[in-house]
Amino acid sequence: MKINIGRLVSFHGVQGEVKVLSDSDFTEERFAPGSEVEIKGGSYVIDSYRVHKNFHMLKFRGVTNLNQVEHLKGAGLMQEDDAVEIELEENEFHYREIIGLDVMIEETSEKIGQVTDIFETGANDVWVVKGDSEYMIPYIEDVVKEVDLENSRIFISPMEGMLE
């Protein structure tokens, strides 16, 4: 199964380097040189990877100028789900496992919404939960008490003011 790992938003220089906004977890592994991505039905092998001003900068094998990739602007980067072997630690999850799960308050089992997006902040991830309102839930031990993948739900103990 192919998953979306980012979007090609712009270019850097005239030698075909592209700027990508990531939609993926584990970007260093997904964008590693030698990894293959699909863009608009074409297959591209990553030749080099670096991070510059919050963008993931990729150079593709065989691409030597901007004209070869200009038509890809705005397109999504797809990759086979299992193209990269990623060892998950305890309490680590792939974004695709978390997005779509129901979020429940631990004490009352009240559903407050579903996870719709995940932001990386550096210190911890923040899960966007949409229900009657939109909430930002930090993925920290004090708040997220249980992730139950089998039953598609997450139990949280919200900090004071978090759900207001």
Tab-separated table of C-alpha atoms in Angstrom:
chain	number	residue	atom	x	y	z
A	1	MET	CA	0.000	0.000	0.000
A	2	LYS	CA	1.325	3.436	-0.916
A	3	ILE	CA	1.179	6.257	1.613
A	4	ASN	CA	1.560	10.007	1.198
A	5	ILE	CA	4.854	11.168	2.732
A	6	GLY	CA	4.926	14.794	1.592
A	7	ARG	CA	4.199	17.449	-1.005
A	8	LEU	CA	6.614	19.048	-3.444
A	9	VAL	CA	6.083	22.778	-2.858
A	10	SER	CA	8.976	24.538	-4.575
A	11	PHE	CA	12.510	24.351	-5.920
A	12	HIS	CA	15.953	25.436	-4.797
A	13	GLY	CA	18.353	26.635	-7.447
A	14	VAL	CA	18.390	25.553	-11.066
A	15	GLN	CA	19.932	22.088	-10.685
A	16	GLY	CA	16.678	20.298	-9.835
A	17	GLU	CA	16.719	20.269	-6.033
A	18	VAL	CA	13.153	20.242	-4.691
A	19	LYS	CA	11.571	21.550	-1.473
A	20	VAL	CA	9.191	19.153	0.229
A	21	LEU	CA	6.796	19.663	3.124
A	22	SER	CA	6.617	16.382	4.983
A	23	ASP	CA	3.378	14.605	5.826
A	24	SER	CA	5.292	11.705	7.294
A	25	ASP	CA	6.809	10.462	10.460
A	26	PHE	CA	10.415	9.247	10.397
A	27	THR	CA	11.446	11.644	7.617
A	28	GLU	CA	15.153	10.833	7.843
A	29	GLU	CA	14.408	7.221	6.997
A	30	ARG	CA	11.755	7.932	4.348
A	31	PHE	CA	13.893	10.530	2.522
A	32	ALA	CA	17.231	8.704	2.870
A	33	PRO	CA	19.403	8.539	-0.264
A	34	GLY	CA	18.490	5.437	-2.251
A	35	SER	CA	14.825	5.549	-1.200
A	36	GLU	CA	12.280	5.533	-3.993
A	37	VAL	CA	9.235	7.807	-4.212
A	38	GLU	CA	6.412	8.124	-6.710
A	39	ILE	CA	5.344	11.546	-7.929
A	40	LYS	CA	2.539	11.953	-10.474
A	41	GLY	CA	2.935	8.320	-11.507
A	42	GLY	CA	6.694	8.611	-12.087
A	43	SER	CA	9.327	6.858	-10.007
A	44	TYR	CA	12.217	8.867	-8.526
A	45	VAL	CA	15.203	7.679	-6.490
A	46	ILE	CA	16.474	10.100	-3.870
A	47	ASP	CA	20.132	10.958	-4.479
A	48	SER	CA	20.608	13.411	-1.604
A	49	TYR	CA	18.636	14.723	1.356
A	50	ARG	CA	19.041	17.646	3.740
A	51	VAL	CA	16.862	19.913	5.865
A	52	HIS	CA	16.844	23.670	5.212
A	53	LYS	CA	14.519	26.175	6.924
A	54	ASN	CA	11.877	23.570	7.824
A	55	PHE	CA	11.854	22.137	4.296
A	56	HIS	CA	13.102	18.720	3.279
A	57	MET	CA	15.435	19.277	0.338
A	58	LEU	CA	15.678	16.366	-2.098
A	59	LYS	CA	17.772	15.786	-5.179
A	60	PHE	CA	16.701	12.927	-7.424
A	61	ARG	CA	19.048	10.584	-9.247
A	62	GLY	CA	19.442	11.618	-12.882
A	63	VAL	CA	17.818	15.041	-12.428
A	64	THR	CA	20.282	17.761	-13.380
A	65	ASN	CA	18.113	20.820	-13.935
A	66	LEU	CA	14.921	22.499	-12.844
A	67	ASN	CA	13.138	21.827	-16.148
A	68	GLN	CA	13.090	18.079	-15.399
A	69	VAL	CA	11.044	18.500	-12.210
A	70	GLU	CA	9.164	21.785	-12.689
A	71	HIS	CA	5.966	19.969	-13.713
A	72	LEU	CA	5.887	18.196	-10.321
A	73	LYS	CA	5.216	21.338	-8.269
A	74	GLY	CA	2.296	20.841	-5.882
A	75	ALA	CA	2.268	17.056	-6.290
A	76	GLY	CA	2.287	14.527	-3.476
A	77	LEU	CA	5.163	12.159	-2.822
A	78	MET	CA	4.023	8.586	-2.373
A	79	GLN	CA	6.004	5.662	-1.023
A	80	GLU	CA	5.288	2.037	-0.271
A	81	ASP	CA	4.215	1.706	3.330
A	82	ASP	CA	6.890	-0.890	4.023
A	83	ALA	CA	9.618	0.655	1.842
A	84	VAL	CA	11.522	1.637	4.951
A	85	GLU	CA	11.983	-0.662	7.921
A	86	ILE	CA	11.323	1.363	11.035
A	87	GLU	CA	11.733	-0.127	14.499
A	88	LEU	CA	9.162	1.406	16.829
A	89	GLU	CA	9.913	1.773	20.514
A	90	GLU	CA	7.258	1.183	23.161
A	91	ASN	CA	4.560	3.889	22.925
A	92	GLU	CA	5.707	4.946	19.442
A	93	PHE	CA	3.226	4.791	16.597
A	94	HIS	CA	3.024	5.573	12.907
A	95	TYR	CA	0.898	8.614	12.121
A	96	ARG	CA	-1.441	6.439	10.059
A	97	GLU	CA	-2.163	4.344	13.169
A	98	ILE	CA	-3.192	7.385	15.239
A	99	ILE	CA	-5.056	9.532	12.706
A	100	GLY	CA	-8.736	8.590	12.737
A	101	LEU	CA	-8.814	7.169	16.271
A	102	ASP	CA	-11.557	8.277	18.666
A	103	VAL	CA	-10.355	10.306	21.654
A	104	MET	CA	-12.098	9.648	24.971
A	105	ILE	CA	-11.829	11.247	28.396
A	106	GLU	CA	-10.464	8.565	30.708
A	107	GLU	CA	-12.682	9.300	33.744
A	108	THR	CA	-16.032	9.456	31.915
A	109	SER	CA	-15.382	7.604	28.622
A	110	GLU	CA	-16.901	10.644	26.878
A	111	LYS	CA	-15.822	10.923	23.250
A	112	ILE	CA	-14.444	14.380	22.411
A	113	GLY	CA	-13.584	13.731	18.758
A	114	GLN	CA	-11.153	12.035	16.385
A	115	VAL	CA	-7.491	12.642	15.668
A	116	THR	CA	-7.320	14.427	12.293
A	117	ASP	CA	-3.697	15.569	12.141
A	118	ILE	CA	-0.369	15.420	13.965
A	119	PHE	CA	2.183	18.206	14.379
A	120	GLU	CA	5.808	17.705	15.356
A	121	THR	CA	6.894	20.418	17.770
A	122	GLY	CA	10.348	19.164	18.698
A	123	ALA	CA	9.576	18.424	22.346
A	124	ASN	CA	6.580	16.181	21.637
A	125	ASP	CA	3.947	15.598	18.990
A	126	VAL	CA	0.622	17.412	19.204
A	127	TRP	CA	-2.508	15.616	18.050
A	128	VAL	CA	-5.290	17.675	16.471
A	129	VAL	CA	-8.644	16.327	17.658
A	130	LYS	CA	-11.873	17.459	16.004
A	131	GLY	CA	-15.311	16.939	17.486
A	132	ASP	CA	-17.744	19.650	18.514
A	133	SER	CA	-14.617	21.795	18.857
A	134	GLU	CA	-10.985	21.436	17.823
A	135	TYR	CA	-8.466	20.508	20.510
A	136	MET	CA	-4.688	20.318	20.559
A	137	ILE	CA	-3.648	17.312	22.618
A	138	PRO	CA	0.058	16.971	23.482
A	139	TYR	CA	1.323	13.412	23.221
A	140	ILE	CA	2.800	13.310	26.701
A	141	GLU	CA	2.474	10.730	29.466
A	142	ASP	CA	0.551	13.092	31.776
A	143	VAL	CA	-2.224	13.527	29.168
A	144	VAL	CA	-2.361	10.443	26.922
A	145	LYS	CA	-3.096	7.531	29.212
A	146	GLU	CA	-3.785	4.727	26.730
A	147	VAL	CA	-3.637	4.158	22.986
A	148	ASP	CA	-5.915	1.229	22.165
A	149	LEU	CA	-5.267	0.432	18.500
A	150	GLU	CA	-7.359	-2.735	18.650
A	151	ASN	CA	-10.514	-0.773	19.555
A	152	SER	CA	-9.540	2.408	17.641
A	153	ARG	CA	-9.516	4.739	20.604
A	154	ILE	CA	-7.288	6.854	22.794
A	155	PHE	CA	-7.925	7.672	26.448
A	156	ILE	CA	-6.724	11.014	27.788
A	157	SER	CA	-6.660	12.799	31.121
A	158	PRO	CA	-6.874	16.445	30.028
A	159	MET	CA	-4.911	19.109	31.860
A	160	GLU	CA	-6.880	21.982	33.351
A	161	GLY	CA	-8.212	24.251	30.591
A	162	MET	CA	-7.178	21.941	27.742
A	163	LEU	CA	-10.723	21.296	26.522
A	164	GLU	CA	-12.078	24.819	26.940
